[in-house]
């Protein structure tokens, strides 16, 4: 009996593509924030500034931060404190890492689902920003997409931990 499971390298490449795409979008939005902020400062010197710059930059920051989460996880650019973990055997480190990663996948999966639900509630209520009257809900959905990307990256890490545990010489994936 054969299984139709994709090879780990194919899944990893797919996850890498998703995380890099989200990070690229975050980078473009960050540049947009920069242009908007610098343009607003320039206009303050010669004329009147853009109306609602603070709102727009704040909303764009949601996209930047949300879309950067998955790439930060994939590239391990987050902070880890391993005072206890470094004293454990490699195999035990992997088991603890698997548990923490599995709980994180569930947590961020639920968070993504709740952000979608919250976004739909915001849409149904017609919630908008104070001065520009921009709808909030698309930004909640964008954040949900970023958090879902993080859950996907964590799920990929869980697969890497599993492969390392099955190996005769387990190695750290961190």
Coordinates of C-alpha atoms in Angstrom, one line a residue:
X1 CA 0.0 0.0 0.0
X2 CA 1.4 3.4 -1.0
X3 CA 0.7 6.8 0.4
X4 CA 0.3 9.9 -1.6
X5 CA 2.3 12.1 0.7
X6 CA 4.5 14.8 -0.8
X7 CA 8.2 14.6 -0.1
X8 CA 9.4 16.9 2.7
X9 CA 11.6 18.9 0.3
X10 CA 8.5 19.8 -1.8
X11 CA 6.5 20.8 1.3
X12 CA 9.5 22.8 2.6
X13 CA 9.9 24.6 -0.7
X14 CA 6.2 25.4 -0.8
X15 CA 6.3 26.8 2.7
X16 CA 9.5 28.8 1.9
X17 CA 7.7 30.3 -1.1
X18 CA 4.7 31.3 1.0
X19 CA 6.8 32.8 3.8
X20 CA 9.1 34.7 1.3
X21 CA 6.1 36.0 -0.6
X22 CA 4.5 37.3 2.6
X23 CA 7.9 38.9 3.6
X24 CA 8.2 40.5 0.2
X25 CA 4.8 42.0 0.5
X26 CA 5.7 43.2 4.0
X27 CA 8.8 44.8 2.6
X28 CA 6.9 46.7 -0.1
X29 CA 4.3 47.9 2.4
X30 CA 7.1 49.0 4.7
X31 CA 8.6 51.1 1.8
X32 CA 5.1 52.5 1.3
X33 CA 5.0 53.5 4.9
X34 CA 8.4 55.2 4.6
X35 CA 7.4 57.1 1.5
X36 CA 4.1 58.2 3.1
X37 CA 5.9 59.3 6.3
X38 CA 8.7 61.2 4.5
X39 CA 6.2 62.7 2.1
X40 CA 4.1 63.9 5.0
X41 CA 7.1 65.5 6.7
X42 CA 8.1 67.2 3.5
X43 CA 4.6 68.5 3.0
X44 CA 4.6 69.9 6.6
X45 CA 7.5 72.1 5.6
X46 CA 6.0 73.6 2.5
X47 CA 2.2 73.1 2.8
X48 CA -0.3 71.1 4.7
X49 CA 0.4 67.4 5.4
X50 CA -1.6 64.5 4.2
X51 CA -4.8 64.0 6.1
X52 CA -4.9 60.7 8.0
X53 CA -1.2 59.7 7.7
X54 CA -1.2 58.4 11.3
X55 CA -4.1 56.1 10.6
X56 CA -2.7 54.8 7.3
X57 CA 0.7 54.1 8.8
X58 CA -0.9 52.4 11.7
X59 CA -3.0 50.2 9.5
X60 CA -0.1 49.4 7.2
X61 CA 2.0 48.4 10.2
X62 CA -0.5 45.6 10.9
X63 CA 0.3 44.2 7.4
X64 CA 4.0 44.6 7.8
X65 CA 4.2 42.9 11.2
X66 CA 1.7 40.2 10.4
X67 CA 3.3 39.3 7.1
X68 CA 6.8 39.2 8.6
X69 CA 5.9 36.6 11.2
X70 CA 6.3 33.5 9.0
X71 CA 9.6 34.5 7.5
X72 CA 10.9 35.3 11.0
X73 CA 10.0 31.8 12.1
X74 CA 11.4 30.2 8.9
X75 CA 14.7 32.0 9.2
X76 CA 14.8 31.6 13.0
X77 CA 15.4 35.3 13.5
X78 CA 13.4 35.4 16.8
X79 CA 14.9 35.4 20.3
X80 CA 15.3 32.1 22.0
X81 CA 16.4 31.6 25.6
X82 CA 17.8 28.2 26.1
X83 CA 19.1 28.2 29.7
X84 CA 17.3 24.9 30.4
X85 CA 17.1 23.4 26.9
X86 CA 20.8 23.5 26.3
X87 CA 21.4 21.2 29.3
X88 CA 19.1 18.5 27.8
X89 CA 20.1 15.7 25.4
X90 CA 19.5 16.5 21.7
X91 CA 16.7 13.9 21.6
X92 CA 14.9 15.4 24.6
X93 CA 15.4 18.9 23.2
X94 CA 13.6 17.7 20.0
X95 CA 10.8 16.1 22.0
X96 CA 10.3 19.3 24.0
X97 CA 10.6 21.4 20.8
X98 CA 8.0 19.1 19.1
X99 CA 5.6 19.7 22.0
X100 CA 6.1 23.5 22.1
X101 CA 5.8 23.7 18.3
X102 CA 2.6 21.5 18.2
X103 CA 1.0 23.7 20.8
X104 CA 2.1 26.8 18.9
X105 CA 0.6 25.5 15.6
X106 CA -2.7 25.0 17.4
X107 CA -2.5 28.4 19.1
X108 CA -1.7 30.3 16.0
X109 CA -4.2 28.4 13.9
X110 CA -6.9 29.3 16.4
X111 CA -5.7 32.9 16.4
X112 CA -5.9 33.1 12.6
X113 CA -9.5 31.6 12.7
X114 CA -10.5 34.1 15.4
X115 CA -9.0 37.0 13.4
X116 CA -11.1 36.0 10.4
X117 CA -14.2 35.9 12.6
X118 CA -13.3 39.3 14.1
X119 CA -12.8 40.7 10.6
X120 CA -16.2 39.5 9.5
X121 CA -17.8 41.0 12.6
X122 CA -16.0 44.3 11.9
X123 CA -17.3 44.2 8.3
X124 CA -20.9 43.4 9.4
X125 CA -20.8 46.3 11.9
X126 CA -19.3 48.7 9.3
X127 CA -16.4 49.6 11.6
X128 CA -14.2 52.3 10.1
X129 CA -11.3 54.5 11.1
X130 CA -12.0 57.8 12.7
X131 CA -10.8 60.4 10.2
X132 CA -10.4 58.6 6.8
X133 CA -13.4 56.2 7.4
X134 CA -11.3 53.3 6.1
X135 CA -12.8 49.9 6.9
X136 CA -10.9 47.9 9.6
X137 CA -11.9 44.4 8.4
X138 CA -9.4 44.0 5.6
X139 CA -6.6 44.6 8.0
X140 CA -7.9 42.0 10.4
X141 CA -8.0 39.5 7.5
X142 CA -4.5 40.5 6.4
X143 CA -3.3 39.8 10.0
X144 CA -5.1 36.5 9.9
X145 CA -3.2 35.6 6.7
X146 CA 0.1 36.5 8.4
X147 CA -0.7 34.4 11.5
X148 CA -1.8 31.5 9.3
X149 CA 1.6 31.8 7.5
X150 CA 3.3 31.6 10.9
X151 CA 1.2 28.5 11.7
X152 CA 2.3 27.0 8.4
X153 CA 6.0 27.7 9.1
X154 CA 5.6 26.1 12.5
X155 CA 3.9 23.1 11.0
X156 CA 6.9 22.8 8.6
X157 CA 9.2 23.0 11.7
X158 CA 7.2 20.1 13.3
X159 CA 7.9 18.0 10.2
X160 CA 11.6 18.8 10.4
X161 CA 11.7 17.8 14.1
X162 CA 9.9 14.6 13.2
X163 CA 12.5 13.8 10.5
X164 CA 15.3 14.6 12.9
X165 CA 13.8 12.4 15.6
X166 CA 13.5 9.5 13.1
X167 CA 17.2 9.9 12.2
X168 CA 19.8 7.7 13.8
X169 CA 21.8 10.9 14.6
X170 CA 19.2 13.6 15.6
X171 CA 20.3 17.1 15.0
X172 CA 19.0 20.4 16.2
X173 CA 16.7 22.2 13.8
X174 CA 17.2 25.5 15.7

